[in-house]
Short mmCIF file of C-alpha atoms and ligand atoms in Angstrom, two decimals:
data_model
loop_
_atom_site.label_atom_id
_atom_site.label_comp_id
_atom_site.label_asym_id
_atom_site.label_seq_id
_atom_site.Cartn_x
_atom_site.Cartn_y
_atom_site.Cartn_z
CA MET A 1 21.05 -4.11 89.62
CA THR A 2 22.26 -5.77 86.46
CA THR A 3 25.78 -4.86 85.48
CA ARG A 4 26.67 -4.35 81.87
CA PRO A 5 28.99 -6.87 80.25
CA ALA A 6 32.50 -5.46 80.16
CA PHE A 7 33.18 -5.84 76.46
CA PRO A 8 32.44 -3.04 73.99
CA ASP A 9 29.88 -3.12 71.14
CA PRO A 10 31.27 -4.85 68.10
CA VAL A 11 32.98 -2.30 65.93
CA THR A 12 31.88 -2.78 62.35
CA ASP A 13 33.27 0.48 61.02
CA SER A 14 36.82 -0.80 60.88
CA ALA A 15 35.94 -4.12 59.17
CA VAL A 16 37.57 -4.42 55.76
CA LEU A 17 36.66 -6.82 52.99
CA ASP A 18 39.46 -9.17 51.93
CA GLU A 19 41.32 -8.53 48.69
CA GLN A 20 39.76 -11.33 46.71
CA SER A 21 36.23 -10.29 47.55
CA THR A 22 37.03 -6.69 46.71
CA ALA A 23 38.27 -7.86 43.32
CA ARG A 24 34.98 -9.72 42.77
CA LEU A 25 33.06 -6.51 43.32
CA ASP A 26 35.35 -4.61 40.96
CA ALA A 27 34.82 -7.24 38.29
CA LEU A 28 31.06 -7.03 38.73
CA TYR A 29 31.24 -3.26 38.34
CA GLU A 30 33.16 -3.66 35.08
CA ARG A 31 30.72 -6.24 33.76
CA LEU A 32 27.65 -4.11 34.48
CA THR A 33 29.30 -1.03 33.00
CA SER A 34 29.87 -2.73 29.66
CA LEU A 35 26.47 -4.48 29.59
CA ARG A 36 24.70 -1.19 30.14
CA LYS A 37 25.96 0.01 26.74
CA VAL A 38 24.32 -2.84 24.82
CA SER A 39 21.10 -3.15 26.82
CA ILE A 40 18.47 -1.90 24.40
CA GLY A 41 15.93 -4.72 24.47
CA TYR A 42 14.33 -4.34 27.89
CA PRO A 43 12.20 -1.43 29.05
CA CYS A 44 14.52 -0.33 31.84
CA ASN A 45 15.75 3.21 31.65
CA HIS A 46 19.42 3.49 32.65
CA ARG A 47 19.56 7.24 32.83
CA PHE A 48 19.12 8.32 36.44
CA ASP A 49 21.16 9.75 39.26
CA PHE A 50 19.98 9.09 42.79
CA ALA A 51 23.23 10.17 44.46
CA PRO A 52 21.42 12.74 46.64
CA LEU A 53 19.52 9.83 48.20
CA TYR A 54 22.56 7.65 49.02
CA ARG A 55 22.70 9.00 52.58
CA PHE A 56 19.35 7.37 53.37
CA MET A 57 20.94 3.97 52.87
CA GLU A 58 22.32 4.23 56.40
CA PHE A 59 18.90 3.75 58.00
CA ALA A 60 17.03 0.49 58.58
CA VAL A 61 13.88 1.96 57.08
CA ASN A 62 10.81 -0.12 56.32
CA ASN A 63 7.42 0.94 54.92
CA LEU A 64 5.39 -1.93 56.27
CA GLY A 65 1.67 -1.28 56.51
CA ASP A 66 -0.77 0.91 54.65
CA PRO A 67 0.96 4.17 53.71
CA PHE A 68 -2.28 6.05 54.39
CA SER A 69 -3.15 4.59 57.79
CA GLY A 70 -0.03 5.29 59.84
CA SER A 71 2.05 2.61 61.56
CA ASN A 72 3.80 1.94 64.88
CA PHE A 73 7.06 1.44 63.03
CA ARG A 74 7.94 5.04 62.40
CA MET A 75 11.24 4.56 60.56
CA ASN A 76 9.42 4.86 57.28
CA THR A 77 8.86 7.13 54.29
CA HIS A 78 5.05 6.83 54.20
CA ASP A 79 4.59 10.57 53.73
CA PHE A 80 6.73 10.46 50.57
CA GLU A 81 4.95 7.32 49.43
CA ARG A 82 1.58 9.07 49.76
CA GLU A 83 2.81 11.96 47.62
CA VAL A 84 4.01 9.51 44.96
CA ILE A 85 0.56 7.85 44.90
CA MET A 86 -1.16 11.23 44.64
CA THR A 87 1.06 12.24 41.72
CA PHE A 88 0.19 9.01 39.93
CA ALA A 89 -3.50 9.62 40.74
CA ARG A 90 -3.29 12.88 38.83
CA LEU A 91 -1.52 11.16 35.92
CA THR A 92 -4.10 8.34 35.76
CA GLY A 93 -7.28 10.41 35.79
CA ILE A 94 -8.60 9.89 39.32
CA GLY A 95 -9.30 12.38 42.13
CA SER A 96 -7.08 12.08 45.22
CA GLU A 97 -10.16 11.42 47.38
CA ASP A 98 -11.24 8.43 45.31
CA CYS A 99 -7.86 6.80 44.96
CA TRP A 100 -5.77 4.47 47.08
CA GLY A 101 -2.45 2.83 46.29
CA TYR A 102 1.03 1.93 47.44
CA VAL A 103 4.54 1.52 46.10
CA THR A 104 5.12 -2.09 45.05
CA ASN A 105 8.26 -3.99 44.12
CA GLY A 106 7.26 -3.92 40.45
CA GLY A 107 4.55 -4.27 37.84
CA THR A 108 3.85 -7.89 38.72
CA GLU A 109 2.83 -7.05 42.29
CA GLY A 110 0.51 -4.30 41.03
CA ASN A 111 -1.15 -6.75 38.65
CA MET A 112 -1.48 -9.26 41.45
CA TYR A 113 -3.08 -6.62 43.63
CA GLY A 114 -5.63 -5.62 40.98
CA LEU A 115 -6.56 -9.23 40.30
CA TYR A 116 -6.75 -9.94 44.04
CA LEU A 117 -9.23 -7.08 44.59
CA ALA A 118 -11.24 -8.18 41.57
CA ARG A 119 -11.43 -11.74 42.87
CA GLU A 120 -12.44 -10.56 46.37
CA ILE A 121 -15.22 -8.43 44.87
CA TYR A 122 -16.39 -11.07 42.38
CA PRO A 123 -15.32 -14.41 43.91
CA ASP A 124 -16.61 -16.42 40.97
CA GLY A 125 -15.61 -13.95 38.28
CA ILE A 126 -13.70 -15.00 35.18
CA VAL A 127 -10.54 -13.15 34.17
CA TYR A 128 -10.20 -12.42 30.43
CA PHE A 129 -6.69 -11.57 29.25
CA SER A 130 -5.12 -11.48 25.79
CA GLU A 131 -2.48 -13.89 24.60
CA ASP A 132 -0.02 -10.97 24.42
CA THR A 133 -0.31 -10.41 28.17
CA HIS A 134 2.89 -10.52 30.26
CA TYR A 135 3.94 -14.03 31.25
CA SER A 136 3.58 -13.30 34.97
CA VAL A 137 -0.19 -12.97 34.73
CA SER A 138 -0.95 -16.65 34.16
CA LYS A 139 1.22 -17.38 37.21
CA ILE A 140 -0.79 -14.90 39.30
CA LEU A 141 -4.03 -16.51 38.12
CA ARG A 142 -2.75 -19.95 39.11
CA LEU A 143 -1.63 -18.61 42.47
CA GLN A 144 -5.03 -17.02 43.13
CA HIS A 145 -6.94 -19.91 41.71
CA THR A 146 -9.07 -17.62 39.59
CA ARG A 147 -11.00 -18.91 36.58
CA ASN A 148 -9.63 -17.38 33.42
CA ILE A 149 -9.91 -17.39 29.65
CA MET A 150 -7.21 -16.35 27.22
CA ILE A 151 -8.38 -14.06 24.41
CA ARG A 152 -6.84 -13.92 20.95
CA SER A 153 -4.94 -10.83 19.91
CA GLY A 154 -4.38 -9.38 16.47
CA HIS A 155 -1.02 -9.21 14.70
CA THR A 156 -0.19 -5.87 16.34
CA GLY A 157 -0.64 -7.41 19.80
CA GLU A 158 -3.94 -5.66 20.59
CA MET A 159 -6.78 -7.70 22.09
CA ASP A 160 -9.32 -9.11 19.63
CA TYR A 161 -12.50 -7.47 20.97
CA ARG A 162 -14.75 -9.81 18.98
CA ASP A 163 -13.16 -12.81 20.64
CA LEU A 164 -13.56 -11.06 24.00
CA GLU A 165 -17.25 -10.44 23.32
CA GLU A 166 -17.86 -13.99 22.21
CA SER A 167 -16.20 -15.39 25.35
CA ILE A 168 -18.10 -13.06 27.68
CA ARG A 169 -21.38 -13.85 25.86
CA ILE A 170 -20.98 -17.56 26.54
CA HIS A 171 -20.38 -16.88 30.26
CA ARG A 172 -22.91 -14.13 30.83
CA ASP A 173 -23.92 -15.52 34.22
CA VAL A 174 -20.42 -14.82 35.62
CA PRO A 175 -18.98 -11.34 36.32
CA PRO A 176 -16.22 -10.54 33.82
CA ILE A 177 -12.85 -9.32 35.08
CA VAL A 178 -11.04 -7.86 32.08
CA PHE A 179 -7.26 -7.63 32.25
CA ALA A 180 -6.28 -4.94 29.73
CA ASN A 181 -2.79 -4.01 28.57
CA ALA A 182 -1.66 -0.42 28.20
CA GLY A 183 1.48 -1.33 26.32
CA THR A 184 2.07 -5.06 25.80
CA THR A 185 5.53 -6.36 26.60
CA MET A 186 6.53 -7.39 23.07
CA THR A 187 4.84 -4.82 20.82
CA GLY A 188 3.60 -2.01 23.07
CA ALA A 189 -0.02 -2.55 21.97
CA ILE A 190 -2.87 -0.92 23.89
CA ASP A 191 -6.16 -2.67 24.67
CA ARG A 192 -8.64 0.22 24.38
CA LEU A 193 -10.94 0.69 27.36
CA ASP A 194 -13.68 2.24 25.21
CA ARG A 195 -13.85 -0.92 23.08
CA ILE A 196 -13.83 -3.12 26.17
CA ARG A 197 -16.61 -1.13 27.82
CA GLU A 198 -18.69 -1.30 24.64
CA VAL A 199 -18.43 -5.08 24.83
CA LEU A 200 -19.43 -5.08 28.52
CA GLU A 201 -22.38 -2.78 27.82
CA ARG A 202 -23.61 -4.80 24.85
CA GLN A 203 -23.49 -7.95 26.92
CA CYS A 204 -25.33 -6.21 29.82
CA THR A 205 -22.82 -7.10 32.52
CA PRO A 206 -23.09 -4.35 35.17
CA ASN A 207 -20.96 -6.46 37.53
CA ALA A 208 -17.60 -6.14 35.83
CA TYR A 209 -14.07 -5.17 36.77
CA ILE A 210 -11.30 -3.75 34.57
CA HIS A 211 -7.65 -3.95 35.59
CA VAL A 212 -5.04 -2.19 33.46
CA ASP A 213 -1.45 -3.39 33.19
CA ALA A 214 0.38 -0.18 32.34
CA ALA A 215 3.76 -1.47 33.53
CA PHE A 216 5.68 0.37 30.86
CA SER A 217 3.31 2.77 29.06
CA GLY A 218 1.79 4.11 32.28
CA MET A 219 4.60 6.66 32.31
CA ILE A 220 4.33 7.38 28.56
CA LEU A 221 0.62 7.87 27.94
CA PRO A 222 0.16 10.76 30.43
CA PHE A 223 2.69 12.72 28.36
CA VAL A 224 1.39 12.25 24.81
CA ASP A 225 -1.43 14.12 23.06
CA ASP A 226 -4.77 12.29 22.78
CA PRO A 227 -3.77 8.87 24.11
CA PRO A 228 -6.24 6.01 23.59
CA PRO A 229 -8.56 5.44 26.59
CA TRP A 230 -6.52 3.56 29.23
CA HIS A 231 -6.95 4.96 32.75
CA PHE A 232 -9.39 5.53 35.65
CA GLY A 233 -11.11 8.34 33.79
CA ASP A 234 -11.87 5.81 31.04
CA GLY A 235 -13.28 3.16 33.38
CA ALA A 236 -10.33 1.32 34.95
CA ASP A 237 -10.84 -0.11 38.45
CA SER A 238 -7.14 -0.62 39.13
CA ILE A 239 -3.85 0.11 37.36
CA SER A 240 -0.33 -1.23 37.77
CA ILE A 241 2.71 0.81 36.68
CA SER A 242 6.39 -0.11 37.03
CA GLY A 243 8.78 2.49 38.41
CA HIS A 244 12.06 1.02 37.19
CA LYS A 245 10.99 0.98 33.54
CA MET A 246 10.24 4.39 32.03
CA ILE A 247 11.35 6.37 35.09
CA GLY A 248 14.36 4.19 35.82
CA SER A 249 15.68 2.98 39.18
CA PRO A 250 18.42 0.64 40.45
CA LEU A 251 15.80 -1.03 42.68
CA PRO A 252 12.76 -2.59 41.02
CA CYS A 253 9.58 -0.79 42.02
CA GLY A 254 6.16 0.28 40.84
CA VAL A 255 2.77 1.49 42.00
CA ALA A 256 -0.52 -0.32 42.58
CA MET A 257 -3.34 2.17 42.02
CA VAL A 258 -6.94 1.27 42.86
CA ARG A 259 -10.32 2.84 43.41
CA LYS A 260 -10.45 3.43 47.17
CA THR A 261 -13.89 1.82 47.59
CA HIS A 262 -12.48 -1.47 46.23
CA MET A 263 -9.59 -1.48 48.70
CA GLU A 264 -11.90 -0.77 51.65
CA ARG A 265 -13.63 -4.07 51.00
CA ILE A 266 -10.47 -6.01 51.81
CA SER A 267 -8.72 -3.92 54.47
CA ARG A 268 -8.20 -5.49 57.84
CA SER A 269 -6.64 -3.93 60.89
CA VAL A 270 -3.64 -5.65 62.43
CA GLU A 271 -2.73 -4.79 65.99
CA TYR A 272 0.90 -5.90 65.99
CA VAL A 273 2.00 -3.31 63.44
CA GLY A 274 -0.71 -0.80 64.32
CA ALA A 275 -1.52 -0.43 60.66
CA LEU A 276 -4.05 -1.57 58.15
CA ASP A 277 -2.95 -4.73 56.40
CA THR A 278 -3.87 -3.66 52.89
CA THR A 279 -0.63 -4.43 51.05
CA ILE A 280 0.56 -7.81 49.76
CA SER A 281 4.03 -7.77 51.35
CA GLY A 282 4.47 -7.06 55.04
CA SER A 283 7.86 -5.36 55.18
CA ARG A 284 8.20 -3.05 52.22
CA ASN A 285 10.98 -1.05 50.64
CA ALA A 286 11.16 2.50 52.01
CA ILE A 287 13.90 3.65 49.62
CA THR A 288 11.98 3.09 46.37
CA PRO A 289 9.14 5.49 47.33
CA LEU A 290 11.87 8.03 47.99
CA MET A 291 13.43 7.38 44.58
CA LEU A 292 10.10 7.70 42.79
CA TRP A 293 9.31 10.84 44.74
CA TYR A 294 12.71 12.28 43.84
CA ALA A 295 12.40 11.46 40.13
CA LEU A 296 8.85 12.83 39.93
CA ARG A 297 9.92 16.06 41.65
CA LEU A 298 13.18 16.37 39.73
CA HIS A 299 11.64 16.14 36.26
CA GLY A 300 8.08 17.31 36.84
CA ASP A 301 5.45 16.89 34.11
CA ASP A 302 7.40 19.06 31.68
CA GLY A 303 10.58 17.07 32.20
CA PHE A 304 8.78 13.78 31.59
CA ARG A 305 7.08 15.19 28.51
CA ASP A 306 10.58 15.99 27.18
CA LEU A 307 11.96 12.56 28.09
CA VAL A 308 8.99 10.80 26.47
CA GLY A 309 9.32 13.07 23.42
CA GLU A 310 13.00 12.14 23.17
CA SER A 311 12.08 8.45 23.31
CA PHE A 312 9.59 8.86 20.46
CA GLN A 313 12.22 10.65 18.35
CA LYS A 314 14.70 7.84 18.93
CA ALA A 315 12.09 5.16 18.22
CA ALA A 316 11.07 6.86 14.96
CA TYR A 317 14.72 7.19 13.96
CA ALA A 318 15.49 3.52 14.65
CA GLU A 319 12.35 2.34 12.84
CA LYS A 320 13.17 4.42 9.76
CA ALA A 321 16.87 3.58 9.71
CA LEU A 322 16.16 -0.14 10.01
CA ASN A 323 13.68 -0.03 7.12
CA GLU A 324 16.24 1.83 5.03
CA ILE A 325 18.64 -1.09 5.38
CA GLY A 326 15.92 -3.57 4.50
CA VAL A 327 14.86 -4.67 7.99
CA LYS A 328 11.06 -4.65 8.25
CA ALA A 329 10.75 -2.74 11.52
CA TRP A 330 7.41 -1.39 12.77
CA ARG A 331 5.84 0.23 15.78
CA ASN A 332 2.39 0.53 17.34
CA PRO A 333 1.03 4.06 17.77
CA TYR A 334 1.95 5.62 21.15
CA SER A 335 4.75 3.10 21.57
CA VAL A 336 8.53 3.47 21.68
CA THR A 337 9.00 -0.27 21.17
CA VAL A 338 10.48 -0.96 17.71
CA VAL A 339 9.59 -4.47 16.54
CA PHE A 340 11.55 -6.36 13.85
CA PRO A 341 12.19 -9.94 12.69
CA ARG A 342 14.49 -11.80 15.07
CA PRO A 343 18.03 -10.87 13.95
CA PRO A 344 20.87 -13.39 13.40
CA LYS A 345 22.58 -14.96 16.40
CA ALA A 346 25.63 -12.66 16.25
CA ILE A 347 23.38 -9.69 16.91
CA MET A 348 21.41 -11.44 19.65
CA ASP A 349 24.71 -12.39 21.33
CA LYS A 350 26.23 -8.94 21.31
CA TRP A 351 23.13 -6.90 22.15
CA VAL A 352 20.88 -7.46 25.13
CA LEU A 353 17.72 -7.90 23.05
CA ALA A 354 14.38 -9.46 23.94
CA GLY A 355 13.15 -12.08 21.50
CA SER A 356 9.82 -13.89 21.34
CA GLY A 357 9.19 -16.43 18.60
CA ASP A 358 10.28 -14.89 15.32
CA ILE A 359 10.27 -11.27 16.50
CA ALA A 360 12.57 -9.13 18.59
CA HIS A 361 12.41 -5.53 19.71
CA LEU A 362 14.42 -2.63 20.93
CA ILE A 363 13.02 -0.06 23.31
CA ALA A 364 14.06 3.51 22.67
CA LEU A 365 14.30 4.70 26.26
CA PRO A 366 15.94 8.00 27.16
CA GLY A 367 18.96 6.05 28.47
CA VAL A 368 19.65 4.57 25.01
CA SER A 369 21.97 7.06 23.36
CA TRP A 370 21.92 8.11 19.70
CA ASP A 371 25.42 6.63 19.36
CA THR A 372 24.20 3.29 20.67
CA LEU A 373 21.30 3.27 18.21
CA GLU A 374 23.67 4.07 15.35
CA GLU A 375 26.05 1.30 16.36
CA PHE A 376 23.17 -1.18 16.53
CA ILE A 377 21.92 -0.18 13.09
CA ASP A 378 25.44 -0.47 11.66
CA ASP A 379 25.71 -3.98 13.11
CA MET A 380 22.34 -4.89 11.66
CA GLN A 381 23.37 -3.55 8.25
CA ARG A 382 26.57 -5.61 8.26
CA GLU A 383 24.66 -8.76 9.19
CA THR A 384 21.89 -8.23 6.62
CA GLU A 385 24.48 -7.68 3.89
CA LYS A 386 26.17 -10.94 4.92
CA THR A 387 22.96 -12.96 4.64
CA ALA A 388 21.67 -11.16 1.52
C1 PLP B 401 7.51 -5.54 32.67
C2 PLP B 401 6.07 -5.85 32.58
C3 PLP B 401 5.39 -6.49 33.62
C4 PLP B 401 6.09 -6.96 34.87
O1 PLP B 401 6.54 -5.89 35.57
P1 PLP B 401 7.75 -6.07 36.62
O2 PLP B 401 7.95 -4.65 37.05
O3 PLP B 401 8.88 -6.67 35.88
O4 PLP B 401 7.23 -6.93 37.71
C5 PLP B 401 4.04 -6.71 33.49
N1 PLP B 401 3.39 -6.33 32.38
C6 PLP B 401 4.01 -5.71 31.35
C7 PLP B 401 3.21 -5.30 30.16
C8 PLP B 401 5.37 -5.45 31.42
O5 PLP B 401 5.99 -4.86 30.38
#
C-alpha cells in the first residue's frame, strides 16, 4: 500500500501579502473610486451591489458547455444561466421553446456568435453593416473571413436603407446577412427591422439573415413604450446584448440569443466534457450568469422600467441644459446618449468621455448622479465662456 507523504497540505489561509503590494492595491482602489465619479462617456452602469454573491467567489465554478444540454463538470450555474436566457427571451419577443442562448463575456462575443451562425447557414453570404457599427465587427468579419459591404449611414447614425437596397440589388445572387444596430455606439441610433425587411422583400431574397447588435439598447427598448422594430418578433435571427452596460456588472458579460433552429445546425457533441459544444469559448464564467440572474430578479421588469425612465429624465435634462449654455447637444429617439461637439481638451482630460471625430457623448445611465451631471454642465459652461 502506498503511504502518504508526511508533510501537510500547503496552508494558504495564513499567507499574507507584503506591505508594498498591499499599498499597490490600496492605491488602485483610490484611483478607481475617483475615476468612477467622472466616468460619464461609456455605457457602463456603475450602480450595482452584488455583495450577496461574494460568497460564491470561493468556488472554482465553470460553465463550460451548452447551458441547456447538461455537462459532466457539475460545478456550474447552468440552471441560473438558463433562467437568464429565458428572461431575455421574453424581453426580446421570442417564445422559450424557439429560443436558445448563453451568457457571453460581452457584446462582441454575441455579435461574433450571430455572424458565425449566419455564415454557417449561408456560407457564401455577404454581411451588410453600417459605417456606424461598433469597431469590433470589422475584426469579427476578418476573423471569420466573411464577405462584407459597409453601408452608409445618415447624420443621426441610422443605416441608409437606400444604400442597403442598392448594395443588395447588385448582389442578388448571394444571400444577404444584415447586421443591424439597436443603439449605435456613438449616437444610439436604431436600424429599423421593418425598413430592412421591406428592402429584403422588394429584392426577393428569401434566403436572408438578420443579426441585431443591441449591446446597449437591448436593456432599454423592452422598457419603453412603442419602441421601433428591433427584436425576434420583428424578424431578427439573433441578438447580442451586453450585461455590464445598462444592467451594470464588475465583470464584463452579455447574452447571445438565437433562434434555436439556427443553433441546431452547428451543434456538435463532445465526449470529453459530456456537453454540446455550442458556445465559442470552452471554459466560461459561472459568476456572471449569477450576477445577471440576481440583477434581473432584484429589479424585475418594473424596477428596470424605473431605471430606464430615470436615465431618460437625466438624458433630457443634460441635453436641455447643454443647449441652454450654447452647446448644440442632441439625442436620437429612444436613446439616453447625449451627443455634442467634441469639447475642449480640459474637459476631455477631466471627464472620462468618448470622442469620435468631431463629436463626443455622455451616457445618462442610472449610475450617473444628478450632481455629476450638474458639475459637468458647469464645467462646460466655464469652458464655453472662455472660448466665446
Ligand atoms: C459596447 C458595444 C459593443 C461591444 O460590446 P462589449 O460588451 O464591449 O464586447 C458592440 N456593439 C455596440 C453597439 C456597443 O455599444
